Amino acid sequence: MSRIGNEVVVLPESVEVEFYGNNVTVKGPNGELTRAFSPDIRFHMAENEVSFIRPNESQKMKTVHGTTRANFNNMVVGVSEGFQKSLELVGVGYRAQMQGTKLILNVGYSQPVEVETPEGVTIEAPANNQVIVKGSSKELVGKVAAKIRSVRMPEPYKGKGIRYSGEQVRSKEGKTGK
């Protein structure tokens, strides 16, 4: 039984939801998100609560049911509160700075690496060794943060690189001489 799919999503007062068949638009103070969901799952809205109904008890429907509810909930949270990912730059001379809408990363390469800010996401560099990615779409915020992290992945010998805040990098023992 899908426990997540059976939970209702309570809408905050500042959020509006519109259904067009299997397309859903959620509007709130942080913007507007639209997504197409599976036509098998039905939405039922009563006052400020949205519930999800699946047609049968097959395993595939149970997974689609839970995924639909989780994605819809992420849309509601995104337009009302927003999402954020924080990254740290660890290494001597590693730094990040904003230049207009571009993020400039100096992470040990011969040239600085420029990362464009996509629409719907804001990137901040409050300190030389910190980057914050904010936006209303959880998926897009995660993609941009992963793209920034992939510029210089944390390496296991010295621990240098770009990592998520709070991420633990397991260090390996280096070579030993004879």
PDB file of C-alpha atoms in Angstrom:
ATOM      1  CA  MET A   1       0.000   0.000   0.000  1.00  0.00           C
ATOM      2  CA  SER A   2       1.374   3.406  -0.973  1.00  0.00           C
ATOM      3  CA  ARG A   3       1.623   5.368   2.236  1.00  0.00           C
ATOM      4  CA  ILE A   4       2.902   8.540   0.603  1.00  0.00           C
ATOM      5  CA  GLY A   5       0.242   8.535  -2.107  1.00  0.00           C
ATOM      6  CA  ASN A   6      -2.557   8.246   0.449  1.00  0.00           C
ATOM      7  CA  GLU A   7      -1.524  11.406   2.314  1.00  0.00           C
ATOM      8  CA  VAL A   8      -3.331  14.619   1.395  1.00  0.00           C
ATOM      9  CA  VAL A   9      -1.491  17.784   0.424  1.00  0.00           C
ATOM     10  CA  VAL A  10      -2.651  20.817   2.394  1.00  0.00           C
ATOM     11  CA  LEU A  11      -2.452  24.000   0.322  1.00  0.00           C
ATOM     12  CA  PRO A  12      -1.272  27.215   2.000  1.00  0.00           C
ATOM     13  CA  GLU A  13      -3.531  30.261   1.561  1.00  0.00           C
ATOM     14  CA  SER A  14      -1.101  31.933  -0.835  1.00  0.00           C
ATOM     15  CA  VAL A  15      -1.104  28.996  -3.297  1.00  0.00           C
ATOM     16  CA  GLU A  16      -3.542  28.516  -6.193  1.00  0.00           C
ATOM     17  CA  VAL A  17      -3.911  25.254  -8.121  1.00  0.00           C
ATOM     18  CA  GLU A  18      -5.448  24.796 -11.578  1.00  0.00           C
ATOM     19  CA  PHE A  19      -6.102  21.419 -13.202  1.00  0.00           C
ATOM     20  CA  TYR A  20      -6.263  20.961 -17.001  1.00  0.00           C
ATOM     21  CA  GLY A  21      -6.776  17.229 -17.454  1.00  0.00           C
ATOM     22  CA  ASN A  22      -3.482  15.723 -16.364  1.00  0.00           C
ATOM     23  CA  ASN A  23      -1.619  19.081 -16.512  1.00  0.00           C
ATOM     24  CA  VAL A  24      -1.374  20.940 -13.214  1.00  0.00           C
ATOM     25  CA  THR A  25      -0.375  24.574 -12.677  1.00  0.00           C
ATOM     26  CA  VAL A  26       0.567  25.755  -9.193  1.00  0.00           C
ATOM     27  CA  LYS A  27       0.908  29.509  -8.545  1.00  0.00           C
ATOM     28  CA  GLY A  28       2.339  31.106  -5.444  1.00  0.00           C
ATOM     29  CA  PRO A  29       4.488  33.947  -4.145  1.00  0.00           C
ATOM     30  CA  ASN A  30       7.714  32.371  -5.513  1.00  0.00           C
ATOM     31  CA  GLY A  31       6.411  31.861  -9.043  1.00  0.00           C
ATOM     32  CA  GLU A  32       4.469  29.401 -11.132  1.00  0.00           C
ATOM     33  CA  LEU A  33       5.171  25.744 -11.936  1.00  0.00           C
ATOM     34  CA  THR A  34       3.440  23.532 -14.514  1.00  0.00           C
ATOM     35  CA  ARG A  35       3.790  19.782 -14.862  1.00  0.00           C
ATOM     36  CA  ALA A  36       2.075  16.952 -16.729  1.00  0.00           C
ATOM     37  CA  PHE A  37       1.156  13.984 -14.540  1.00  0.00           C
ATOM     38  CA  SER A  38       0.040  10.460 -15.355  1.00  0.00           C
ATOM     39  CA  PRO A  39      -3.524  10.400 -16.749  1.00  0.00           C
ATOM     40  CA  ASP A  40      -4.264   7.313 -14.608  1.00  0.00           C
ATOM     41  CA  ILE A  41      -4.111   9.197 -11.288  1.00  0.00           C
ATOM     42  CA  ARG A  42      -7.123  11.394 -10.465  1.00  0.00           C
ATOM     43  CA  PHE A  43      -6.898  14.547  -8.372  1.00  0.00           C
ATOM     44  CA  HIS A  44      -9.617  15.346  -5.849  1.00  0.00           C
ATOM     45  CA  MET A  45      -9.671  18.858  -4.391  1.00  0.00           C
ATOM     46  CA  ALA A  46     -11.777  19.685  -1.338  1.00  0.00           C
ATOM     47  CA  GLU A  47     -11.395  23.166   0.204  1.00  0.00           C
ATOM     48  CA  ASN A  48      -7.631  23.546   0.664  1.00  0.00           C
ATOM     49  CA  GLU A  49      -6.675  19.847   0.482  1.00  0.00           C
ATOM     50  CA  VAL A  50      -5.729  17.802  -2.558  1.00  0.00           C
ATOM     51  CA  SER A  51      -5.892  13.997  -2.520  1.00  0.00           C
ATOM     52  CA  PHE A  52      -4.898  11.457  -5.149  1.00  0.00           C
ATOM     53  CA  ILE A  53      -6.893   8.423  -6.292  1.00  0.00           C
ATOM     54  CA  ARG A  54      -5.428   5.469  -8.186  1.00  0.00           C
ATOM     55  CA  PRO A  55      -7.552   3.214 -10.434  1.00  0.00           C
ATOM     56  CA  ASN A  56      -6.311  -0.155  -9.133  1.00  0.00           C
ATOM     57  CA  GLU A  57      -3.952  -1.836  -6.684  1.00  0.00           C
ATOM     58  CA  SER A  58      -1.247  -2.942  -9.137  1.00  0.00           C
ATOM     59  CA  GLN A  59       2.380  -2.357  -8.178  1.00  0.00           C
ATOM     60  CA  LYS A  60       2.884   0.062 -11.078  1.00  0.00           C
ATOM     61  CA  MET A  61      -0.101   2.173 -10.010  1.00  0.00           C
ATOM     62  CA  LYS A  62       1.130   2.250  -6.420  1.00  0.00           C
ATOM     63  CA  THR A  63       4.504   3.629  -7.494  1.00  0.00           C
ATOM     64  CA  VAL A  64       2.941   6.181  -9.854  1.00  0.00           C
ATOM     65  CA  HIS A  65       0.517   7.156  -7.076  1.00  0.00           C
ATOM     66  CA  GLY A  66       3.289   7.927  -4.578  1.00  0.00           C
ATOM     67  CA  THR A  67       5.458   9.678  -7.147  1.00  0.00           C
ATOM     68  CA  THR A  68       2.565  11.871  -8.295  1.00  0.00           C
ATOM     69  CA  ARG A  69       1.798  12.957  -4.740  1.00  0.00           C
ATOM     70  CA  ALA A  70       5.494  13.663  -3.969  1.00  0.00           C
ATOM     71  CA  ASN A  71       5.990  15.708  -7.161  1.00  0.00           C
ATOM     72  CA  PHE A  72       2.799  17.702  -6.530  1.00  0.00           C
ATOM     73  CA  ASN A  73       3.856  18.376  -2.935  1.00  0.00           C
ATOM     74  CA  ASN A  74       7.284  19.576  -4.145  1.00  0.00           C
ATOM     75  CA  MET A  75       5.528  21.999  -6.513  1.00  0.00           C
ATOM     76  CA  VAL A  76       3.413  23.406  -3.657  1.00  0.00           C
ATOM     77  CA  VAL A  77       6.406  23.763  -1.322  1.00  0.00           C
ATOM     78  CA  GLY A  78       8.481  25.304  -4.128  1.00  0.00           C
ATOM     79  CA  VAL A  79       6.039  28.096  -4.977  1.00  0.00           C
ATOM     80  CA  SER A  80       5.296  28.843  -1.318  1.00  0.00           C
ATOM     81  CA  GLU A  81       8.685  28.474   0.428  1.00  0.00           C
ATOM     82  CA  GLY A  82      11.254  27.624  -2.262  1.00  0.00           C
ATOM     83  CA  PHE A  83      14.209  25.255  -2.247  1.00  0.00           C
ATOM     84  CA  GLN A  84      17.885  25.891  -1.651  1.00  0.00           C
ATOM     85  CA  LYS A  85      21.136  23.944  -1.909  1.00  0.00           C
ATOM     86  CA  SER A  86      24.356  25.150  -0.362  1.00  0.00           C
ATOM     87  CA  LEU A  87      27.818  24.247  -1.689  1.00  0.00           C
ATOM     88  CA  GLU A  88      31.285  24.681  -0.167  1.00  0.00           C
ATOM     89  CA  LEU A  89      34.583  25.113  -1.994  1.00  0.00           C
ATOM     90  CA  VAL A  90      37.403  23.333  -0.156  1.00  0.00           C
ATOM     91  CA  GLY A  91      40.963  23.905  -1.308  1.00  0.00           C
ATOM     92  CA  VAL A  92      43.742  26.468  -1.198  1.00  0.00           C
ATOM     93  CA  GLY A  93      42.892  29.329  -3.561  1.00  0.00           C
ATOM     94  CA  TYR A  94      39.451  27.950  -4.448  1.00  0.00           C
ATOM     95  CA  ARG A  95      36.899  30.736  -4.680  1.00  0.00           C
ATOM     96  CA  ALA A  96      33.600  31.650  -6.253  1.00  0.00           C
ATOM     97  CA  GLN A  97      32.196  35.023  -7.242  1.00  0.00           C
ATOM     98  CA  MET A  98      29.210  36.327  -9.135  1.00  0.00           C
ATOM     99  CA  GLN A  99      29.731  38.425 -12.256  1.00  0.00           C
ATOM    100  CA  GLY A 100      26.312  39.584 -13.408  1.00  0.00           C
ATOM    101  CA  THR A 101      24.321  36.384 -13.881  1.00  0.00           C
ATOM    102  CA  LYS A 102      27.411  34.175 -14.264  1.00  0.00           C
ATOM    103  CA  LEU A 103      29.130  32.275 -11.485  1.00  0.00           C
ATOM    104  CA  ILE A 104      32.913  32.395 -11.848  1.00  0.00           C
ATOM    105  CA  LEU A 105      34.729  29.461 -10.192  1.00  0.00           C
ATOM    106  CA  ASN A 106      38.482  29.401  -9.595  1.00  0.00           C
ATOM    107  CA  VAL A 107      39.047  25.785  -8.593  1.00  0.00           C
ATOM    108  CA  GLY A 108      42.580  24.886  -9.638  1.00  0.00           C
ATOM    109  CA  TYR A 109      42.244  24.907 -13.421  1.00  0.00           C
ATOM    110  CA  SER A 110      44.361  27.169 -15.633  1.00  0.00           C
ATOM    111  CA  GLN A 111      41.286  29.240 -16.529  1.00  0.00           C
ATOM    112  CA  PRO A 112      38.284  30.237 -14.388  1.00  0.00           C
ATOM    113  CA  VAL A 113      35.129  28.204 -15.063  1.00  0.00           C
ATOM    114  CA  GLU A 114      31.938  30.145 -15.867  1.00  0.00           C
ATOM    115  CA  VAL A 115      28.520  28.709 -14.997  1.00  0.00           C
ATOM    116  CA  GLU A 116      25.441  30.362 -16.511  1.00  0.00           C
ATOM    117  CA  THR A 117      22.428  30.903 -14.265  1.00  0.00           C
ATOM    118  CA  PRO A 118      19.364  29.271 -15.885  1.00  0.00           C
ATOM    119  CA  GLU A 119      15.945  30.879 -15.738  1.00  0.00           C
ATOM    120  CA  GLY A 120      14.021  30.074 -12.566  1.00  0.00           C
ATOM    121  CA  VAL A 121      17.128  29.753 -10.391  1.00  0.00           C
ATOM    122  CA  THR A 122      19.204  32.311  -8.505  1.00  0.00           C
ATOM    123  CA  ILE A 123      22.814  31.714  -7.540  1.00  0.00           C
ATOM    124  CA  GLU A 124      24.511  33.616  -4.729  1.00  0.00           C
ATOM    125  CA  ALA A 125      28.122  33.658  -3.546  1.00  0.00           C
ATOM    126  CA  PRO A 126      27.946  35.199  -0.040  1.00  0.00           C
ATOM    127  CA  ALA A 127      31.556  34.215   0.720  1.00  0.00           C
ATOM    128  CA  ASN A 128      34.567  33.284  -1.397  1.00  0.00           C
ATOM    129  CA  ASN A 129      34.171  29.617  -0.548  1.00  0.00           C
ATOM    130  CA  GLN A 130      30.386  29.299  -0.483  1.00  0.00           C
ATOM    131  CA  VAL A 131      27.697  29.083  -3.197  1.00  0.00           C
ATOM    132  CA  ILE A 132      23.933  29.029  -2.611  1.00  0.00           C
ATOM    133  CA  VAL A 133      21.485  27.889  -5.301  1.00  0.00           C
ATOM    134  CA  LYS A 134      17.818  28.908  -4.785  1.00  0.00           C
ATOM    135  CA  GLY A 135      14.640  28.384  -6.783  1.00  0.00           C
ATOM    136  CA  SER A 136      11.058  27.182  -6.779  1.00  0.00           C
ATOM    137  CA  SER A 137      11.658  23.932  -8.719  1.00  0.00           C
ATOM    138  CA  LYS A 138      13.345  21.250  -6.604  1.00  0.00           C
ATOM    139  CA  GLU A 139      14.454  19.399  -9.720  1.00  0.00           C
ATOM    140  CA  LEU A 140      16.065  22.452 -11.330  1.00  0.00           C
ATOM    141  CA  VAL A 141      17.809  23.551  -8.100  1.00  0.00           C
ATOM    142  CA  GLY A 142      19.272  20.052  -7.715  1.00  0.00           C
ATOM    143  CA  LYS A 143      20.424  19.943 -11.349  1.00  0.00           C
ATOM    144  CA  VAL A 144      22.184  23.315 -11.141  1.00  0.00           C
ATOM    145  CA  ALA A 145      23.841  22.409  -7.823  1.00  0.00           C
ATOM    146  CA  ALA A 146      25.009  19.084  -9.283  1.00  0.00           C
ATOM    147  CA  LYS A 147      26.370  20.885 -12.362  1.00  0.00           C
ATOM    148  CA  ILE A 148      28.361  23.283 -10.169  1.00  0.00           C
ATOM    149  CA  ARG A 149      29.634  20.366  -8.040  1.00  0.00           C
ATOM    150  CA  SER A 150      30.711  18.460 -11.167  1.00  0.00           C
ATOM    151  CA  VAL A 151      33.136  21.258 -12.115  1.00  0.00           C
ATOM    152  CA  ARG A 152      35.514  19.916  -9.432  1.00  0.00           C
ATOM    153  CA  MET A 153      34.221  16.851  -7.593  1.00  0.00           C
ATOM    154  CA  PRO A 154      35.627  16.330  -4.090  1.00  0.00           C
ATOM    155  CA  GLU A 155      38.588  13.996  -4.255  1.00  0.00           C
ATOM    156  CA  PRO A 156      39.248  11.386  -1.553  1.00  0.00           C
ATOM    157  CA  TYR A 157      42.981  11.962  -0.901  1.00  0.00           C
ATOM    158  CA  LYS A 158      43.174  15.620   0.148  1.00  0.00           C
ATOM    159  CA  GLY A 159      39.450  16.379   0.280  1.00  0.00           C
ATOM    160  CA  LYS A 160      39.700  19.281  -2.163  1.00  0.00           C
ATOM    161  CA  GLY A 161      36.798  20.158  -4.450  1.00  0.00           C
ATOM    162  CA  ILE A 162      33.244  21.447  -4.446  1.00  0.00           C
ATOM    163  CA  ARG A 163      30.907  19.649  -2.049  1.00  0.00           C
ATOM    164  CA  TYR A 164      27.427  20.072  -0.632  1.00  0.00           C
ATOM    165  CA  SER A 165      27.332  21.712   2.804  1.00  0.00           C
ATOM    166  CA  GLY A 166      27.527  19.002   5.407  1.00  0.00           C
ATOM    167  CA  GLU A 167      28.686  16.352   2.913  1.00  0.00           C
ATOM    168  CA  GLN A 168      31.232  13.955   4.386  1.00  0.00           C
ATOM    169  CA  VAL A 169      34.027  12.951   2.014  1.00  0.00           C
ATOM    170  CA  ARG A 170      35.664   9.680   3.022  1.00  0.00           C
ATOM    171  CA  SER A 171      39.396  10.083   2.755  1.00  0.00           C
ATOM    172  CA  LYS A 172      41.645   7.321   1.487  1.00  0.00           C
ATOM    173  CA  GLU A 173      45.121   6.520   2.633  1.00  0.00           C
ATOM    174  CA  GLY A 174      47.778   7.512   0.129  1.00  0.00           C
ATOM    175  CA  LYS A 175      50.644   5.390  -1.167  1.00  0.00           C
ATOM    176  CA  THR A 176      53.246   4.365   1.315  1.00  0.00           C
ATOM    177  CA  GLY A 177      56.952   4.292   0.536  1.00  0.00           C
ATOM    178  CA  LYS A 178      59.173   1.242   1.004  1.00  0.00           C
TER     179      LYS A 178
END
